[in-house]
Coordinates of C-alpha atoms in Angstrom, one line a residue:
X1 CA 128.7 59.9 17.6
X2 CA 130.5 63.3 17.0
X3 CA 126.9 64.7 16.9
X4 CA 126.2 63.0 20.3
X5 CA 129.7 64.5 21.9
X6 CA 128.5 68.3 20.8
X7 CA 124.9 68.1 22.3
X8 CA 126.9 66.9 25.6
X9 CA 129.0 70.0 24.8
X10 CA 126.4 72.0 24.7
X11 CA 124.3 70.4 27.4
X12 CA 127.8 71.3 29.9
X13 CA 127.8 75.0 29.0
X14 CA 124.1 75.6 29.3
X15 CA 124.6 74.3 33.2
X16 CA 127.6 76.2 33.6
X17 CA 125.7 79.3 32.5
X18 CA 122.7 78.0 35.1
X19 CA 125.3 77.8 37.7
X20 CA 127.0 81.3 37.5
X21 CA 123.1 82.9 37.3
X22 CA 122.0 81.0 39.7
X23 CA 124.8 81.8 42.4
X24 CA 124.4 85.4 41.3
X25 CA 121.2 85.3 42.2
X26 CA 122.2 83.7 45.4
X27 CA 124.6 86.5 46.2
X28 CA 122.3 89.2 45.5
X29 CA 119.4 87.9 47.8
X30 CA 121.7 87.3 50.7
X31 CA 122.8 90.9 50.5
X32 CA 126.6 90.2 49.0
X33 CA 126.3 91.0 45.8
X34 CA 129.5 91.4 43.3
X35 CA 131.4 89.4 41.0
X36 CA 130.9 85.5 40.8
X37 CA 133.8 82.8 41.0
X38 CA 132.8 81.3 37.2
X39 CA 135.1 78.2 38.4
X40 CA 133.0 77.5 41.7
X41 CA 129.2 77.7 41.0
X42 CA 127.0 79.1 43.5
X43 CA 128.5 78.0 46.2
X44 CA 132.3 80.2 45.9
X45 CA 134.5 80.7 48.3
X46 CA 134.6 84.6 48.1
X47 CA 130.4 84.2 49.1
X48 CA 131.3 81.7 52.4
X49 CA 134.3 84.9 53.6
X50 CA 131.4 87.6 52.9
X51 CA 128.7 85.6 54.8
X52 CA 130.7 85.1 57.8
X53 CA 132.2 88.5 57.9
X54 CA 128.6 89.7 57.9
X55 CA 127.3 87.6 60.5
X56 CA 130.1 88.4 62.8
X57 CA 128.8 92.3 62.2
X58 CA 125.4 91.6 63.0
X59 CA 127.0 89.6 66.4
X60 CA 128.9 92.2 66.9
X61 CA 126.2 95.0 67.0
X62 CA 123.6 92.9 68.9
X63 CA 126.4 92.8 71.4
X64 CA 126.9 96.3 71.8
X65 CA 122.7 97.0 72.0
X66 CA 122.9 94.6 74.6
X67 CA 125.7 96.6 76.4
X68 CA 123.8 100.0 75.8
X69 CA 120.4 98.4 77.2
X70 CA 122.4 97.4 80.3
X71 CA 123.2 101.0 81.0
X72 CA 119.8 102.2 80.5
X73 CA 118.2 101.9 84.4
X74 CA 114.8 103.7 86.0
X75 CA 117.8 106.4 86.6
X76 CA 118.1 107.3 83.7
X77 CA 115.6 106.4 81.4
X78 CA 115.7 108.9 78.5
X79 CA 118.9 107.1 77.2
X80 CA 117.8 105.6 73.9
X81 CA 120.2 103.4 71.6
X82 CA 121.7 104.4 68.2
X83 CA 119.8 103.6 65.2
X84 CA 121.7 102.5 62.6
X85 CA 121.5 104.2 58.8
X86 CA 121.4 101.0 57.0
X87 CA 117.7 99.7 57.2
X88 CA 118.4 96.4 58.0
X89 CA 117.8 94.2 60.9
X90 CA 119.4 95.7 63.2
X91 CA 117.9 99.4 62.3
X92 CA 114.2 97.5 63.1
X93 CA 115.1 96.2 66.3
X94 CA 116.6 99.7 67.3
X95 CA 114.0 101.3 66.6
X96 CA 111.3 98.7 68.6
X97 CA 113.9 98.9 71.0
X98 CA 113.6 102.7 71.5
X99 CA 109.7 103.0 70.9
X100 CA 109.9 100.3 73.8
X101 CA 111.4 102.8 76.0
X102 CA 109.7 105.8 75.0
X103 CA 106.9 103.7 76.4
X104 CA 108.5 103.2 79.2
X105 CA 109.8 106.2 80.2
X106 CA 105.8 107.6 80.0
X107 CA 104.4 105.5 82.2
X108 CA 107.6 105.9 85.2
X109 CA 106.9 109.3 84.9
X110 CA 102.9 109.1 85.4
X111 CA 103.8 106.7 88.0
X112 CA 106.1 109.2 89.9
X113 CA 103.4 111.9 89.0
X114 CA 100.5 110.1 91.1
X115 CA 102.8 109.2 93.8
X116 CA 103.1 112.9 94.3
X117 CA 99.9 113.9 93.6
X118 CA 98.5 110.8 96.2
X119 CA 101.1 111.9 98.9
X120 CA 99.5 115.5 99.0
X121 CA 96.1 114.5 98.6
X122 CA 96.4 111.7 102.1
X123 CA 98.9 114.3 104.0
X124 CA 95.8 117.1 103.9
X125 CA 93.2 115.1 105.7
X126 CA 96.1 113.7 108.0
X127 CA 97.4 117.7 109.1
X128 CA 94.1 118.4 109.8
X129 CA 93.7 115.2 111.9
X130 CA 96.4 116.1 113.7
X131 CA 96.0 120.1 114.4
X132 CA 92.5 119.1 115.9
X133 CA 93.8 116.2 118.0
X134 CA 96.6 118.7 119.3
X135 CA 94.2 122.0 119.7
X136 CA 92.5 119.1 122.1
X137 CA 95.5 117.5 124.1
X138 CA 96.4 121.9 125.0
X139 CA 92.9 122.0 126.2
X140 CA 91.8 118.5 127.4
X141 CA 89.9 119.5 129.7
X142 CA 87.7 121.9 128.0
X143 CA 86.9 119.5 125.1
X144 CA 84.1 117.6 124.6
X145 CA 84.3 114.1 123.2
X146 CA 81.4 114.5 121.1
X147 CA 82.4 117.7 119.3
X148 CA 86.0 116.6 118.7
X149 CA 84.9 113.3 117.2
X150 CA 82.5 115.5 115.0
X151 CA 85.3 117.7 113.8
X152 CA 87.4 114.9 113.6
X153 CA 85.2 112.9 111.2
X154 CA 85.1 114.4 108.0
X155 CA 89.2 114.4 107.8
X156 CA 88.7 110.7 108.2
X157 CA 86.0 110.1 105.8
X158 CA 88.4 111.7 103.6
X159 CA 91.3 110.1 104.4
X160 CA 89.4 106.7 103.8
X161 CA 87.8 107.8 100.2
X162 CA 91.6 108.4 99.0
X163 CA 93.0 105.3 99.9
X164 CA 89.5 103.1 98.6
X165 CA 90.5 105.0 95.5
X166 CA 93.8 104.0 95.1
X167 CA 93.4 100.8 96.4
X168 CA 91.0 100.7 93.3
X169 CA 93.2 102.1 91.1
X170 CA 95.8 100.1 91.8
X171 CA 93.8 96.4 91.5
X172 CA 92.7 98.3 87.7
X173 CA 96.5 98.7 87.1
X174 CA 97.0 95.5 87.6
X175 CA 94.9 93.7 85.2
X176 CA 92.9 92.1 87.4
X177 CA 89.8 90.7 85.1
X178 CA 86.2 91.7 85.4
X179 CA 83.5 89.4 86.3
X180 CA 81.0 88.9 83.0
X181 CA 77.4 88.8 84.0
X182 CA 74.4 90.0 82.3
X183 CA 73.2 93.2 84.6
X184 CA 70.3 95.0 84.6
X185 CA 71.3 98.5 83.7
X186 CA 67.7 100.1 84.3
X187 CA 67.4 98.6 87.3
X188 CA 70.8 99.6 88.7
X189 CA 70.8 103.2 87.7
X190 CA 67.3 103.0 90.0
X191 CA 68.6 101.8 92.7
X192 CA 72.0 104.0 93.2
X193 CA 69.5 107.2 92.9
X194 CA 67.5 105.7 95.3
X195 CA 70.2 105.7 97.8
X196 CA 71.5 108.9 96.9
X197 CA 68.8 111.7 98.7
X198 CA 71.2 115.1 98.4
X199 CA 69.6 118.4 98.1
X200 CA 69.5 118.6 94.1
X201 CA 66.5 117.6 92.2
X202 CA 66.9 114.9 90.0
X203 CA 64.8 113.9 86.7
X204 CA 65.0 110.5 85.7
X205 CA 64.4 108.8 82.4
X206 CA 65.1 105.2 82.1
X207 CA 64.2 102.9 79.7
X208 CA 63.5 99.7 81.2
X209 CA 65.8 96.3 80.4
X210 CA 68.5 97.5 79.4
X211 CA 70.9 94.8 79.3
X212 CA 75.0 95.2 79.9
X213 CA 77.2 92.3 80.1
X214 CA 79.6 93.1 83.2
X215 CA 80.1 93.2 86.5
X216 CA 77.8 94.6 88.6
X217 CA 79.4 95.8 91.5
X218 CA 81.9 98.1 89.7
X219 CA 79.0 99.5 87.0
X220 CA 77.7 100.2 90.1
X221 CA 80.6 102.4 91.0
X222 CA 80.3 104.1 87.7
X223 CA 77.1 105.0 88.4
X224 CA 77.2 106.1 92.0
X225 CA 80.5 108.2 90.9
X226 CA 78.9 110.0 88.1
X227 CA 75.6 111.0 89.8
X228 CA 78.1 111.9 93.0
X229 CA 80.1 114.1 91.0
X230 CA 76.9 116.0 89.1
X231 CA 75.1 116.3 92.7
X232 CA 78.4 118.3 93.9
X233 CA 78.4 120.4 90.8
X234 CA 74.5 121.4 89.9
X235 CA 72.9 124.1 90.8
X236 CA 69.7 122.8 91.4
X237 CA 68.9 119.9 89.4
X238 CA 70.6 115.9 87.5
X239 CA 69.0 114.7 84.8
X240 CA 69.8 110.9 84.3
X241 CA 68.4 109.4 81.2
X242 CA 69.2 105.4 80.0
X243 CA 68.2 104.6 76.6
X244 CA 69.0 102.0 73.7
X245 CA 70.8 103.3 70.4
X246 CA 72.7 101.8 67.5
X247 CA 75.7 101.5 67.7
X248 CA 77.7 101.6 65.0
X249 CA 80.4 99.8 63.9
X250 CA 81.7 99.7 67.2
X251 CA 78.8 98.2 68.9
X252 CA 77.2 96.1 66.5
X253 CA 74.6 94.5 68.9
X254 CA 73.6 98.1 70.2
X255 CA 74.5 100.3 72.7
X256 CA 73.3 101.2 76.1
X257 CA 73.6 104.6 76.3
X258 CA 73.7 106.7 80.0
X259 CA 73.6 110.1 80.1
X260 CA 73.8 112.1 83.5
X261 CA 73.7 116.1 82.6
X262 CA 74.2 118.6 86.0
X263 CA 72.8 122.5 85.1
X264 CA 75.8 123.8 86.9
X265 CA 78.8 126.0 85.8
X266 CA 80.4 123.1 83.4
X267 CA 83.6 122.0 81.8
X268 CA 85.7 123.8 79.2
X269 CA 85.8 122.4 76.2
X270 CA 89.7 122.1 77.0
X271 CA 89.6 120.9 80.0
X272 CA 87.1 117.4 78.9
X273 CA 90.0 115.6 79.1
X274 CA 91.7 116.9 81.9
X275 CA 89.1 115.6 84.5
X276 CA 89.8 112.5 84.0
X277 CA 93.1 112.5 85.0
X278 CA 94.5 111.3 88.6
X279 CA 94.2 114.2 91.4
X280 CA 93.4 116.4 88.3
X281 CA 92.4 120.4 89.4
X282 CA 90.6 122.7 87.5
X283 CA 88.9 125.7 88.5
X284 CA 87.4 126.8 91.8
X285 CA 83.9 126.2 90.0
X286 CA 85.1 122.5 90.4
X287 CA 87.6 122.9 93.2
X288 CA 88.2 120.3 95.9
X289 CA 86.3 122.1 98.4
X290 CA 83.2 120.8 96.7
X291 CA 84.1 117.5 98.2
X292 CA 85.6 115.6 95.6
X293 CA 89.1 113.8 95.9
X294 CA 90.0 113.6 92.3
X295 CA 89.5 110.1 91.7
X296 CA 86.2 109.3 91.4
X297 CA 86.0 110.5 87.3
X298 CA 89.3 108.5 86.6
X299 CA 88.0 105.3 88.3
X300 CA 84.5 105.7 86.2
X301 CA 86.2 106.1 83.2
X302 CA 88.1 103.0 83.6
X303 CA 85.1 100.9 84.5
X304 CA 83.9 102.0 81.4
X305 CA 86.7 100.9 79.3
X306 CA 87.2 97.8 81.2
X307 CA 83.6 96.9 80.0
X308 CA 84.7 97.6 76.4
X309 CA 82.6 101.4 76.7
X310 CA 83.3 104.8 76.6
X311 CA 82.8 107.5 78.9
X312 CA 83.5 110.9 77.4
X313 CA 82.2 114.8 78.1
X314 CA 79.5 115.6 75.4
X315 CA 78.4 119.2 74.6
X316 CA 75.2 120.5 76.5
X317 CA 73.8 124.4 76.6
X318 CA 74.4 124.2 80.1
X319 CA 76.4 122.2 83.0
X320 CA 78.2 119.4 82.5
X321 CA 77.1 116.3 80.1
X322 CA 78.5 113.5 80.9
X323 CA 77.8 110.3 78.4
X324 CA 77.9 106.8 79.3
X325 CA 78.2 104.4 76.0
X326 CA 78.3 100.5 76.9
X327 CA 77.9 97.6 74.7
X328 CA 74.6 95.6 74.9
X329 CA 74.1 92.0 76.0
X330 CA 74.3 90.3 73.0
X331 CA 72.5 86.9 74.4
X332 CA 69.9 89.6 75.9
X333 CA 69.2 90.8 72.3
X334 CA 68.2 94.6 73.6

């Protein structure tokens, strides 16, 4: 019996010992560490008082985010909240809070930069509209119908390629999807040359079925924008070439690769980029009295991306290169 009462003993101080680690542990896990009520186990008062006062700080401090996120408007978006220097919770959700609004910020101010750019780009064709309707009402009856609508014209045609552009623009912006058909690459890129006769030679080589999975109205747009933009800009001759290639990682199945090259003056190797942007202006090489309106590059490149491509500005020993890289059909099997 005695030797019965001492393994109890001994039984009681081994859980005692379990307790006090064990709400230790507890403690230190929870982020309130310090000493342990021995008498209490794991479950201490002291423990319950530090719990609460820290969720009342972390109530607290969401509260005041909140507050500071109310004050933050399209007014005055380069407010940002405090980050806290504890690297807790509340330091991660300051700082996706504040990479949230440097995200935001960006894209009000491309926003408001477009609006600008778009305003002066449709108030041009619109002055001139109006200084030759005017000229015509001083001297009505010296005019003749035929000449003024010829005049006339060109400000309009204008007028109407700026707002298809935006109007495109803006239905990209949105996020509406693309239609997913297999389309005849070769057979497209033959087509759009064939109903564009300008003045500049152009060279094709096009290797036939090459498969795309898309939608065909807008690859046509890629394709009528491109060969627009190096018929403006060549001197004499486009060379458009279609082919199949590898590709990569990226494009496991293959790629279709179009490649439309202009021997004209070309694009700085700083200013690739640049051309791609909304209402973007370069050089007079590649001024807007060529024609363009400054959208037709932007909306190609996102066609491109929209069908999971690229369209980039590749180096060439003369003009401009411009390079085409689109996924295969994978059910085609090119």
């Amino acid at each position: 019996m005695p030797c019965r009462r001492r393994a109890t003993g001994v039984s009681r101080r081994r859980m005692d010992r379990v307790q006090r680690r064990a709400g230790a542990a507890v403690l230190r896990l929870s982020g309130h560490g310090g000493p342990v009520d021995r008498g209490n186990g794991p479950f201490h008062r002291g423990g319950r008082v530090r719990g609460a006062a820290h969720r009342r700080q972390l109530a607290q401090t969401r509260g005041r985010l909140r507050a500071q996120l109310d004050h933050i408007q399209s007014t005055n978006p380069g407010r940002r909240v405090p980050v806290p220097k504890v690297k807790d919770e509340i330091y991660r959700l300051a700082r996706s809070v504040n990479e949230t609004l440097d995200r935001l910020e960006h894209t009000l101010e491309q926003q408001r930069r477009f609006c600008a750019d778009a305003s002066h780009e449709l108030r041009t064709p619109i002055t001139a509209i109006r200084v030759q309707l005017e000229d015509a009402l001083l001297a009505a009856e010296d005019v003749d119908l035929r000449t003024l609508c010829e005049d006339v014209l060109p400000s309009v045609e204008r007028l109407q390629a700026i707002t298809t552009g935006l109007l495109t623009l803006t239905r990209f912006d949105a996020g509406v999807p693309n239609a997913r058909h297999p389309v005849d690459l070769s057979e497209l890129v033959a087509l759009e040359l064939k109903s564009h006769q300008g003045d500049r030679r152009v060279v094709l080589q096009v290797t036939p079925g090459v498969i795309v999975n898309g939608d065909r109205l807008q690859l046509r747009q890629l394709i009528c924008n491109l060969i627009q933009n190096a018929q403006r800009y060549a001197s004499s001759t486009v060379t458009v070439t279609l082919r199949r290639e590898n590709g990569g990682p990226r494009f496991a199945k293959g790629v279709a690769e179009l490649e439309i090259l202009d021997d004209g003056a070309g694009i700085a190797i700083d200013h690739r980029e640049m051309v791609f942007q909304r209402f973007a202006r370069l050089d007079s090489a590649r001024s807007r009295d060529a024609g363009g309106i400054g959208l037709g590059l932007p909306i190609a490149r996102l066609i491109a991306e929209r069908h999971d491509g690229t369209l980039t500005i590749a180096d060439s020993a003369q003009g401009a290169r411009f390079l085409v890289r689109l996924p295969l059909d994978s059910q085609v099997g090119g």
